[in-house]
Amino acid sequence: MNTKMFYAYKNDNSIDKISLKNASQILVSGELVAFPTETVYGLGVDAYSTNIYKVFQAKGRPQDNPLICHVGDIGDVKLCGHPSKLADKIFKLFSPGPVTVIIDKNDKISSDVTGGLSTVGVRIPENEVAREFIKMCGVPVAAPSANTSKRPSPTRACDVLEDMQGKISAIIDGGVCSVGIESTVVDARGEFPIILREGKITKADFLKHFDRCEIAGKSDDKVRSPGVKYQHYSPKVDMFVHFGENELLIKDFINQNMSKNIALCGETLFVSNFEKLDNISIHDMGKTEEEFMHNYYFSLRDTEKVSDMIIMQMPFESEGLKNRCTKSCGEKFI
Ligand code: TXA
Ligand code: MG
């Protein structure tokens, strides 16, 4: 299969509607089209179609891991399911944006999409290209992240191409995703929000609007989001994570691994302390949590090509980032 590339923006930076229309027609005809969102690129399929299996095939994804349905605005949530009052409130507060809300599904969404569950995750992306594209499709767009299962999520069109070339019909290139990690998944069927997957929107953000909010798996041990039990987001080379700012510890670790071709990724000032070492390459992840998030996934894809060991230094409090780092490195900490 030839994977066609569409460009979302014209030279004057306005959205190329003809390009998006052509891509939407490919999706509506039953094929897979990858598209940019503010979090990561999604691998889209018509959520009402019988072609859902194509997504699982292209990604090598386990069948019981449900897909998120994307719609263009709040009024279209009902195309996927029955939002509770709590869900309505969460959509009003945080959408469009990097949040996925779990509600009871309707009959038009098949159990192929939801991995056999009676619930569905619905998301309204903030990215203008994503919303324009979804509206042109005229149906909810079911989409997981557009990476091969277990690989780092794609935040650039070239990352999608790396994993999906020849496996999907088209990719819409909309530049680098602004947020950089996947949406916060929140169960909104009960009395208060329960976070199933952490992201840019945090428990603290919910607690500004709700008396109570819990993180699943922290208060009880039941895994509520099927995806969280799988290995995820891993580069092809060995990866170690340091949560903190202990320079001596990292220098020791580098010395013990002199035979390796090491890539050190971390906060700007921290990594600048290592510039004099000549057996490692330095990758500046930025000064703030937001920059770090934005740079996270594509840095894994870039550094795995030039090293045989990645050390990730992560000094920020973000639970979303801690969770991605922990999974990417397979819990190998320094
Ligand atoms: O930011 C994002 O969420 C991106 C973009 C493309 O929207 N999508 C994404 O999809 O990350 P995916 O498939 O890689 O991750 C979806 C997560 C999985 O952990 C899945 O188990 C969970 O959401 N999920 C989906 N539907 C669910 C449901 N009905 N109940 C519980 N968890 C659900
Ligand atoms: Mg994913």
mmCIF file of C-alpha atoms and ligand atoms in Angstrom:
data_model
loop_
_atom_site.group_PDB
_atom_site.id
_atom_site.type_symbol
_atom_site.label_atom_id
_atom_site.label_comp_id
_atom_site.label_asym_id
_atom_site.label_seq_id
_atom_site.Cartn_x
_atom_site.Cartn_y
_atom_site.Cartn_z
ATOM 1 C CA MET A 1 0.000 0.000 0.000
ATOM 2 C CA ASN A 2 1.213 3.465 -0.871
ATOM 3 C CA THR A 3 0.896 5.839 2.113
ATOM 4 C CA LYS A 4 -0.146 9.249 0.815
ATOM 5 C CA MET A 5 1.016 12.416 2.622
ATOM 6 C CA PHE A 6 -1.359 15.383 2.913
ATOM 7 C CA TYR A 7 -0.227 18.782 4.186
ATOM 8 C CA ALA A 8 -2.618 20.468 6.605
ATOM 9 C CA TYR A 9 -1.356 23.997 6.077
ATOM 10 C CA LYS A 10 -0.794 26.111 2.983
ATOM 11 C CA ASN A 11 2.299 28.291 2.551
ATOM 12 C CA ASP A 12 0.495 31.242 4.137
ATOM 13 C CA ASN A 13 -0.191 29.060 7.259
ATOM 14 C CA SER A 14 -3.930 28.853 6.630
ATOM 15 C CA ILE A 15 -5.565 25.400 6.751
ATOM 16 C CA ASP A 16 -5.621 23.643 3.384
ATOM 17 C CA LYS A 17 -9.276 22.592 3.363
ATOM 18 C CA ILE A 18 -9.006 20.797 0.030
ATOM 19 C CA SER A 19 -6.193 18.665 1.386
ATOM 20 C CA LEU A 20 -8.221 17.799 4.514
ATOM 21 C CA LYS A 21 -11.323 17.088 2.421
ATOM 22 C CA ASN A 22 -9.362 14.632 0.259
ATOM 23 C CA ALA A 23 -8.010 12.912 3.369
ATOM 24 C CA SER A 24 -11.503 12.742 4.925
ATOM 25 C CA GLN A 25 -12.862 11.067 1.777
ATOM 26 C CA ILE A 26 -10.225 8.347 2.133
ATOM 27 C CA LEU A 27 -11.312 7.742 5.737
ATOM 28 C CA VAL A 28 -15.009 7.688 4.856
ATOM 29 C CA SER A 29 -14.271 5.167 2.071
ATOM 30 C CA GLY A 30 -13.121 2.746 4.789
ATOM 31 C CA GLU A 31 -9.368 3.346 4.953
ATOM 32 C CA LEU A 32 -7.049 4.439 7.775
ATOM 33 C CA VAL A 33 -5.875 8.065 7.929
ATOM 34 C CA ALA A 34 -3.441 9.374 10.558
ATOM 35 C CA PHE A 35 -4.080 12.946 11.717
ATOM 36 C CA PRO A 36 -2.480 15.434 14.129
ATOM 37 C CA THR A 37 -4.026 16.372 17.475
ATOM 38 C CA GLU A 38 -2.585 18.581 20.235
ATOM 39 C CA THR A 39 -1.537 15.471 22.206
ATOM 40 C CA VAL A 40 -0.153 12.910 19.728
ATOM 41 C CA TYR A 41 -1.021 11.800 16.179
ATOM 42 C CA GLY A 42 -4.103 9.563 15.964
ATOM 43 C CA LEU A 43 -4.689 6.627 13.612
ATOM 44 C CA GLY A 44 -8.225 7.328 12.444
ATOM 45 C CA VAL A 45 -10.966 5.030 11.183
ATOM 46 C CA ASP A 46 -14.720 5.608 10.707
ATOM 47 C CA ALA A 47 -16.072 4.627 14.150
ATOM 48 C CA TYR A 48 -19.381 3.475 12.644
ATOM 49 C CA SER A 49 -17.743 1.176 10.065
ATOM 50 C CA THR A 50 -16.815 -2.491 10.016
ATOM 51 C CA ASN A 51 -13.172 -1.571 9.375
ATOM 52 C CA ILE A 52 -12.096 -1.187 13.002
ATOM 53 C CA TYR A 53 -9.995 -4.352 12.749
ATOM 54 C CA LYS A 54 -7.658 -2.547 10.313
ATOM 55 C CA VAL A 55 -6.449 -0.302 13.147
ATOM 56 C CA PHE A 56 -5.604 -3.250 15.385
ATOM 57 C CA GLN A 57 -3.810 -4.925 12.460
ATOM 58 C CA ALA A 58 -1.745 -1.864 11.513
ATOM 59 C CA LYS A 59 -0.664 -1.251 15.125
ATOM 60 C CA GLY A 60 -0.325 -4.854 16.269
ATOM 61 C CA ARG A 61 -2.593 -3.870 19.159
ATOM 62 C CA PRO A 62 -4.337 -6.328 21.530
ATOM 63 C CA GLN A 63 -8.066 -6.595 20.643
ATOM 64 C CA ASP A 64 -9.294 -5.881 24.172
ATOM 65 C CA ASN A 65 -7.701 -2.424 24.289
ATOM 66 C CA PRO A 66 -10.494 0.035 23.375
ATOM 67 C CA LEU A 67 -10.187 2.966 20.970
ATOM 68 C CA ILE A 68 -11.108 6.573 21.767
ATOM 69 C CA CYS A 69 -13.796 8.197 19.599
ATOM 70 C CA HIS A 70 -13.059 11.735 18.435
ATOM 71 C CA VAL A 71 -15.777 14.273 17.611
ATOM 72 C CA GLY A 72 -15.649 17.878 16.378
ATOM 73 C CA ASP A 73 -17.625 19.612 19.131
ATOM 74 C CA ILE A 74 -19.566 19.080 22.350
ATOM 75 C CA GLY A 75 -22.881 18.718 20.518
ATOM 76 C CA ASP A 76 -21.544 15.602 18.781
ATOM 77 C CA VAL A 77 -20.700 13.641 21.949
ATOM 78 C CA LYS A 78 -24.162 12.056 21.672
ATOM 79 C CA LEU A 79 -23.074 10.434 18.389
ATOM 80 C CA CYS A 80 -21.017 8.060 20.550
ATOM 81 C CA GLY A 81 -22.863 7.651 23.852
ATOM 82 C CA HIS A 82 -24.911 8.965 26.741
ATOM 83 C CA PRO A 83 -22.990 11.530 28.803
ATOM 84 C CA SER A 84 -23.850 11.784 32.502
ATOM 85 C CA LYS A 85 -24.235 15.214 34.155
ATOM 86 C CA LEU A 86 -20.679 14.834 35.396
ATOM 87 C CA ALA A 87 -19.443 14.086 31.847
ATOM 88 C CA ASP A 88 -21.260 17.160 30.504
ATOM 89 C CA LYS A 89 -19.560 19.300 33.126
ATOM 90 C CA ILE A 90 -16.111 17.875 32.332
ATOM 91 C CA PHE A 91 -16.615 18.461 28.597
ATOM 92 C CA LYS A 92 -17.719 22.045 29.269
ATOM 93 C CA LEU A 93 -14.708 22.714 31.500
ATOM 94 C CA PHE A 94 -11.904 21.004 29.579
ATOM 95 C CA SER A 95 -13.001 20.489 25.958
ATOM 96 C CA PRO A 96 -11.878 21.022 23.334
ATOM 97 C CA GLY A 97 -8.647 19.861 24.930
ATOM 98 C CA PRO A 98 -6.398 16.988 25.994
ATOM 99 C CA VAL A 99 -9.024 15.009 27.919
ATOM 100 C CA THR A 100 -10.940 11.808 27.088
ATOM 101 C CA VAL A 101 -14.201 11.228 28.941
ATOM 102 C CA ILE A 102 -15.577 7.720 29.553
ATOM 103 C CA ILE A 103 -19.367 7.502 29.163
ATOM 104 C CA ASP A 104 -21.901 4.737 28.419
ATOM 105 C CA LYS A 105 -21.730 3.911 24.703
ATOM 106 C CA ASN A 106 -24.699 3.987 22.332
ATOM 107 C CA ASP A 107 -25.704 1.243 19.872
ATOM 108 C CA LYS A 108 -23.979 2.845 16.891
ATOM 109 C CA ILE A 109 -20.550 2.310 18.440
ATOM 110 C CA SER A 110 -19.681 -1.355 18.052
ATOM 111 C CA SER A 111 -17.938 -3.480 20.639
ATOM 112 C CA ASP A 112 -14.993 -3.716 18.181
ATOM 113 C CA VAL A 113 -14.290 -0.064 19.038
ATOM 114 C CA THR A 114 -14.684 -0.499 22.787
ATOM 115 C CA GLY A 115 -12.878 -3.809 23.195
ATOM 116 C CA GLY A 116 -16.136 -5.414 24.348
ATOM 117 C CA LEU A 117 -16.874 -2.747 27.002
ATOM 118 C CA SER A 118 -20.277 -1.067 27.358
ATOM 119 C CA THR A 119 -18.491 2.288 27.727
ATOM 120 C CA VAL A 120 -16.743 4.544 25.242
ATOM 121 C CA GLY A 121 -14.010 7.168 25.581
ATOM 122 C CA VAL A 122 -14.901 10.419 23.793
ATOM 123 C CA ARG A 123 -12.489 13.227 23.015
ATOM 124 C CA ILE A 124 -12.806 16.634 21.345
ATOM 125 C CA PRO A 125 -9.311 17.665 20.281
ATOM 126 C CA GLU A 126 -8.250 21.279 20.573
ATOM 127 C CA ASN A 127 -6.068 21.102 17.464
ATOM 128 C CA GLU A 128 -7.862 23.016 14.682
ATOM 129 C CA VAL A 129 -6.708 20.632 11.946
ATOM 130 C CA ALA A 130 -8.045 17.660 13.911
ATOM 131 C CA ARG A 131 -11.449 19.242 14.469
ATOM 132 C CA GLU A 132 -11.777 20.461 10.872
ATOM 133 C CA PHE A 133 -10.832 16.987 9.606
ATOM 134 C CA ILE A 134 -13.249 15.181 11.961
ATOM 135 C CA LYS A 135 -16.126 17.488 10.982
ATOM 136 C CA MET A 136 -15.417 16.831 7.296
ATOM 137 C CA CYS A 137 -15.545 13.076 7.961
ATOM 138 C CA GLY A 138 -19.126 13.499 9.230
ATOM 139 C CA VAL A 139 -18.798 10.519 11.582
ATOM 140 C CA PRO A 140 -17.014 9.988 14.912
ATOM 141 C CA VAL A 141 -13.391 9.068 14.230
ATOM 142 C CA ALA A 142 -12.064 6.187 16.335
ATOM 143 C CA ALA A 143 -8.334 6.629 16.808
ATOM 144 C CA PRO A 144 -5.596 5.246 18.990
ATOM 145 C CA SER A 145 -2.157 6.846 18.920
ATOM 146 C CA ALA A 146 -0.652 6.264 15.443
ATOM 147 C CA ASN A 147 2.390 4.262 16.580
ATOM 148 C CA THR A 148 3.143 0.562 16.384
ATOM 149 C CA SER A 149 1.987 -0.978 19.676
ATOM 150 C CA LYS A 150 4.626 -0.585 22.467
ATOM 151 C CA ARG A 151 6.581 2.127 20.567
ATOM 152 C CA PRO A 152 6.793 5.791 21.638
ATOM 153 C CA SER A 153 3.699 7.699 20.509
ATOM 154 C CA PRO A 154 4.170 9.805 17.361
ATOM 155 C CA THR A 155 4.198 13.581 17.760
ATOM 156 C CA ARG A 156 5.404 14.384 14.218
ATOM 157 C CA ALA A 157 4.221 13.125 10.816
ATOM 158 C CA CYS A 158 7.669 11.576 10.210
ATOM 159 C CA ASP A 159 7.212 9.429 13.356
ATOM 160 C CA VAL A 160 3.901 8.132 12.006
ATOM 161 C CA LEU A 161 5.548 7.398 8.666
ATOM 162 C CA GLU A 162 8.342 5.492 10.405
ATOM 163 C CA ASP A 163 5.842 3.052 11.963
ATOM 164 C CA MET A 164 2.988 3.062 9.444
ATOM 165 C CA GLN A 165 4.479 3.443 5.961
ATOM 166 C CA GLY A 166 2.819 0.908 3.655
ATOM 167 C CA LYS A 167 0.287 -0.062 6.352
ATOM 168 C CA ILE A 168 -2.155 2.861 6.163
ATOM 169 C CA SER A 169 -3.612 4.907 3.294
ATOM 170 C CA ALA A 170 -2.756 8.445 4.361
ATOM 171 C CA ILE A 171 -1.119 10.771 6.864
ATOM 172 C CA ILE A 172 -2.078 14.406 7.434
ATOM 173 C CA ASP A 173 1.063 16.362 8.310
ATOM 174 C CA GLY A 174 0.092 19.131 10.730
ATOM 175 C CA GLY A 175 3.518 19.739 12.267
ATOM 176 C CA VAL A 176 4.637 18.885 15.795
ATOM 177 C CA CYS A 177 1.945 18.176 18.421
ATOM 178 C CA SER A 178 1.880 20.996 20.962
ATOM 179 C CA VAL A 179 1.178 19.059 24.194
ATOM 180 C CA GLY A 180 3.224 15.976 23.370
ATOM 181 C CA ILE A 181 1.742 13.274 25.635
ATOM 182 C CA GLU A 182 -1.622 11.511 25.366
ATOM 183 C CA SER A 183 -4.849 12.857 26.826
ATOM 184 C CA THR A 184 -5.955 12.450 30.425
ATOM 185 C CA VAL A 185 -8.552 9.631 30.448
ATOM 186 C CA VAL A 186 -11.295 10.204 33.019
ATOM 187 C CA ASP A 187 -14.231 8.004 33.971
ATOM 188 C CA ALA A 188 -17.287 10.261 34.347
ATOM 189 C CA ARG A 189 -19.996 7.701 35.057
ATOM 190 C CA GLY A 190 -20.028 8.029 38.844
ATOM 191 C CA GLU A 191 -20.361 10.795 41.410
ATOM 192 C CA PHE A 192 -16.880 12.245 40.874
ATOM 193 C CA PRO A 193 -14.148 12.032 38.198
ATOM 194 C CA ILE A 194 -11.809 9.031 38.318
ATOM 195 C CA ILE A 195 -8.585 9.460 36.355
ATOM 196 C CA LEU A 196 -7.641 6.278 34.461
ATOM 197 C CA ARG A 197 -4.620 7.682 32.608
ATOM 198 C CA GLU A 198 -2.755 10.795 33.658
ATOM 199 C CA GLY A 199 -1.963 13.547 31.172
ATOM 200 C CA LYS A 200 -1.523 17.303 30.985
ATOM 201 C CA ILE A 201 -4.837 17.865 32.783
ATOM 202 C CA THR A 202 -4.207 16.747 36.352
ATOM 203 C CA LYS A 203 -6.088 15.738 39.481
ATOM 204 C CA ALA A 204 -5.337 19.246 40.831
ATOM 205 C CA ASP A 205 -7.070 20.736 37.767
ATOM 206 C CA PHE A 206 -10.196 18.653 38.486
ATOM 207 C CA LEU A 207 -10.121 19.531 42.182
ATOM 208 C CA LYS A 208 -10.493 23.213 41.257
ATOM 209 C CA HIS A 209 -14.021 22.352 40.062
ATOM 210 C CA PHE A 210 -15.032 19.175 41.938
ATOM 211 C CA ASP A 211 -14.967 18.313 45.664
ATOM 212 C CA ARG A 212 -13.511 14.918 44.935
ATOM 213 C CA CYS A 213 -11.357 13.278 42.248
ATOM 214 C CA GLU A 214 -9.466 9.989 42.463
ATOM 215 C CA ILE A 215 -6.750 8.314 40.431
ATOM 216 C CA ALA A 216 -7.622 4.694 39.581
ATOM 217 C CA GLY A 217 -5.164 2.145 40.836
ATOM 218 C CA LYS A 218 -3.973 4.443 43.625
ATOM 219 C CA SER A 219 -7.019 4.195 45.887
ATOM 220 C CA ASP A 220 -8.000 0.663 44.762
ATOM 221 C CA ASP A 221 -5.897 -1.849 42.864
ATOM 222 C CA LYS A 222 -8.332 -2.545 40.052
ATOM 223 C CA VAL A 223 -6.995 -1.558 36.642
ATOM 224 C CA ARG A 224 -9.886 0.298 35.028
ATOM 225 C CA SER A 225 -8.374 1.358 31.719
ATOM 226 C CA PRO A 226 -7.408 -1.742 29.743
ATOM 227 C CA GLY A 227 -4.485 0.042 28.075
ATOM 228 C CA VAL A 228 -2.600 0.758 31.275
ATOM 229 C CA LYS A 229 -1.707 -2.896 31.842
ATOM 230 C CA TYR A 230 0.362 -3.187 28.648
ATOM 231 C CA GLN A 231 4.041 -2.378 28.079
ATOM 232 C CA HIS A 232 4.211 0.984 26.355
ATOM 233 C CA TYR A 233 6.099 3.875 24.824
ATOM 234 C CA SER A 234 9.497 2.133 24.651
ATOM 235 C CA PRO A 235 12.507 3.120 22.542
ATOM 236 C CA LYS A 236 14.489 0.402 20.732
ATOM 237 C CA VAL A 237 17.537 0.822 22.995
ATOM 238 C CA ASP A 238 17.998 0.328 26.738
ATOM 239 C CA MET A 239 16.584 3.247 28.738
ATOM 240 C CA PHE A 240 17.123 4.347 32.362
ATOM 241 C CA VAL A 241 15.274 7.107 34.200
ATOM 242 C CA HIS A 242 16.427 9.369 37.016
ATOM 243 C CA PHE A 243 13.646 11.254 38.828
ATOM 244 C CA GLY A 244 15.625 14.048 40.449
ATOM 245 C CA GLU A 245 18.729 16.184 40.054
ATOM 246 C CA ASN A 246 21.579 14.088 41.457
ATOM 247 C CA GLU A 247 24.489 14.926 39.178
ATOM 248 C CA LEU A 248 27.023 12.693 40.931
ATOM 249 C CA LEU A 249 24.758 9.676 40.700
ATOM 250 C CA ILE A 250 24.372 10.148 36.938
ATOM 251 C CA LYS A 251 28.132 10.732 36.458
ATOM 252 C CA ASP A 252 28.805 7.473 38.338
ATOM 253 C CA PHE A 253 26.303 5.624 36.204
ATOM 254 C CA ILE A 254 27.867 7.012 33.009
ATOM 255 C CA ASN A 255 31.317 5.951 34.225
ATOM 256 C CA GLN A 256 30.081 2.429 34.859
ATOM 257 C CA ASN A 257 28.802 2.293 31.272
ATOM 258 C CA MET A 258 31.802 3.715 29.423
ATOM 259 C CA SER A 259 31.541 1.104 26.685
ATOM 260 C CA LYS A 260 28.064 2.354 25.743
ATOM 261 C CA ASN A 261 27.143 5.077 23.343
ATOM 262 C CA ILE A 262 24.986 7.085 25.779
ATOM 263 C CA ALA A 263 22.360 9.756 25.049
ATOM 264 C CA LEU A 264 21.606 11.905 28.095
ATOM 265 C CA CYS A 265 18.211 13.654 27.931
ATOM 266 C CA GLY A 266 17.169 16.070 30.640
ATOM 267 C CA GLU A 267 16.370 19.524 31.890
ATOM 268 C CA THR A 268 18.398 22.345 30.295
ATOM 269 C CA LEU A 269 20.597 23.361 33.242
ATOM 270 C CA PHE A 270 21.071 19.808 34.474
ATOM 271 C CA VAL A 271 22.371 18.450 31.147
ATOM 272 C CA SER A 272 24.628 21.470 30.660
ATOM 273 C CA ASN A 273 26.745 20.057 33.534
ATOM 274 C CA PHE A 274 27.643 17.104 31.321
ATOM 275 C CA GLU A 275 28.794 18.987 28.241
ATOM 276 C CA LYS A 276 32.490 18.332 28.973
ATOM 277 C CA LEU A 277 32.106 14.546 28.908
ATOM 278 C CA ASP A 278 33.038 13.305 25.460
ATOM 279 C CA ASN A 279 31.511 9.829 25.467
ATOM 280 C CA ILE A 280 27.894 10.968 25.612
ATOM 281 C CA SER A 281 25.500 13.035 23.513
ATOM 282 C CA ILE A 282 23.394 15.656 25.272
ATOM 283 C CA HIS A 283 19.703 16.258 24.529
ATOM 284 C CA ASP A 284 18.149 19.337 26.049
ATOM 285 C CA MET A 285 14.484 18.634 26.957
ATOM 286 C CA GLY A 286 13.759 22.223 27.996
ATOM 287 C CA LYS A 287 13.390 24.289 31.132
ATOM 288 C CA THR A 288 9.720 23.719 31.957
ATOM 289 C CA GLU A 289 7.343 20.809 32.434
ATOM 290 C CA GLU A 290 5.439 21.881 29.295
ATOM 291 C CA GLU A 291 8.592 21.917 27.158
ATOM 292 C CA PHE A 292 9.644 18.543 28.542
ATOM 293 C CA MET A 293 6.241 17.044 27.681
ATOM 294 C CA HIS A 294 6.329 18.541 24.205
ATOM 295 C CA ASN A 295 9.821 17.122 23.544
ATOM 296 C CA TYR A 296 9.363 13.759 25.257
ATOM 297 C CA TYR A 297 8.288 11.252 22.606
ATOM 298 C CA PHE A 298 10.195 12.573 19.607
ATOM 299 C CA SER A 299 13.362 12.776 21.700
ATOM 300 C CA LEU A 300 13.072 9.030 22.348
ATOM 301 C CA ARG A 301 12.708 8.420 18.623
ATOM 302 C CA ASP A 302 15.618 10.739 17.763
ATOM 303 C CA THR A 303 18.035 9.474 20.420
ATOM 304 C CA GLU A 304 17.433 5.763 19.808
ATOM 305 C CA LYS A 305 18.926 6.333 16.347
ATOM 306 C CA VAL A 306 22.191 7.769 17.648
ATOM 307 C CA SER A 307 22.810 5.801 20.861
ATOM 308 C CA ASP A 308 22.621 2.363 22.402
ATOM 309 C CA MET A 309 21.562 3.612 25.838
ATOM 310 C CA ILE A 310 19.249 6.479 26.838
ATOM 311 C CA ILE A 311 19.430 8.138 30.248
ATOM 312 C CA MET A 312 16.391 10.330 30.932
ATOM 313 C CA GLN A 313 16.636 12.839 33.767
ATOM 314 C CA MET A 314 13.136 14.021 34.783
ATOM 315 C CA PRO A 315 12.942 16.556 37.624
ATOM 316 C CA PHE A 316 9.283 17.652 37.244
ATOM 317 C CA GLU A 317 6.214 16.794 39.339
ATOM 318 C CA SER A 318 3.884 15.917 36.434
ATOM 319 C CA GLU A 319 2.288 12.516 37.124
ATOM 320 C CA GLY A 320 1.630 12.171 33.384
ATOM 321 C CA LEU A 321 5.332 12.514 32.607
ATOM 322 C CA LYS A 322 6.381 10.261 35.491
ATOM 323 C CA ASN A 323 3.997 7.610 34.210
ATOM 324 C CA ARG A 324 5.326 7.802 30.601
ATOM 325 C CA CYS A 325 8.963 7.735 31.798
ATOM 326 C CA THR A 326 8.290 4.760 34.081
ATOM 327 C CA LYS A 327 6.713 2.777 31.249
ATOM 328 C CA SER A 328 9.205 3.753 28.543
ATOM 329 C CA CYS A 329 12.163 2.520 30.601
ATOM 330 C CA GLY A 330 10.432 -0.651 31.824
ATOM 331 C CA GLU A 331 10.908 0.593 35.429
ATOM 332 C CA LYS A 332 14.709 0.736 35.192
ATOM 333 C CA PHE A 333 15.625 3.634 37.486
ATOM 334 C CA ILE A 334 18.866 5.284 38.528
HETATM 335 O O1 TXA B 1 -4.416 11.856 23.326
HETATM 336 C C1 TXA B 1 -4.938 10.790 23.068
HETATM 337 O O2 TXA B 1 -5.738 10.230 23.855
HETATM 338 C C2 TXA B 1 -4.592 10.116 21.738
HETATM 339 C C3 TXA B 1 -5.106 11.004 20.606
HETATM 340 C C4 TXA B 1 -4.949 10.383 19.260
HETATM 341 O O3 TXA B 1 -6.425 11.351 20.859
HETATM 342 N N1 TXA B 1 -5.123 8.806 21.663
HETATM 343 C C5 TXA B 1 -4.635 7.780 22.410
HETATM 344 O O4 TXA B 1 -5.249 6.559 22.177
HETATM 345 O O5 TXA B 1 -3.725 7.906 23.191
HETATM 346 P P1 TXA B 1 -4.675 5.182 22.714
HETATM 347 O O6 TXA B 1 -5.555 4.162 22.089
HETATM 348 O O7 TXA B 1 -3.242 5.093 22.428
HETATM 349 O O8 TXA B 1 -4.970 5.211 24.239
HETATM 350 C C6 TXA B 1 -6.316 5.190 24.694
HETATM 351 C C7 TXA B 1 -6.374 4.817 26.150
HETATM 352 C C8 TXA B 1 -6.003 3.370 26.366
HETATM 353 O O9 TXA B 1 -5.269 3.268 27.563
HETATM 354 C C9 TXA B 1 -7.381 2.712 26.495
HETATM 355 O O10 TXA B 1 -7.341 1.526 27.248
HETATM 356 C C10 TXA B 1 -8.182 3.807 27.178
HETATM 357 O O11 TXA B 1 -7.719 4.991 26.603
HETATM 358 N N2 TXA B 1 -9.627 3.674 26.887
HETATM 359 C C11 TXA B 1 -10.255 3.841 25.718
HETATM 360 N N3 TXA B 1 -11.571 3.577 25.836
HETATM 361 C C12 TXA B 1 -11.796 3.231 27.124
HETATM 362 C C13 TXA B 1 -12.944 2.818 27.887
HETATM 363 N N4 TXA B 1 -14.140 2.722 27.325
HETATM 364 N N5 TXA B 1 -12.768 2.540 29.195
HETATM 365 C C14 TXA B 1 -11.553 2.638 29.783
HETATM 366 N N6 TXA B 1 -10.434 3.004 29.118
HETATM 367 C C15 TXA B 1 -10.547 3.300 27.810
HETATM 368 MG MG MG B 2 -1.307 4.620 22.537
#
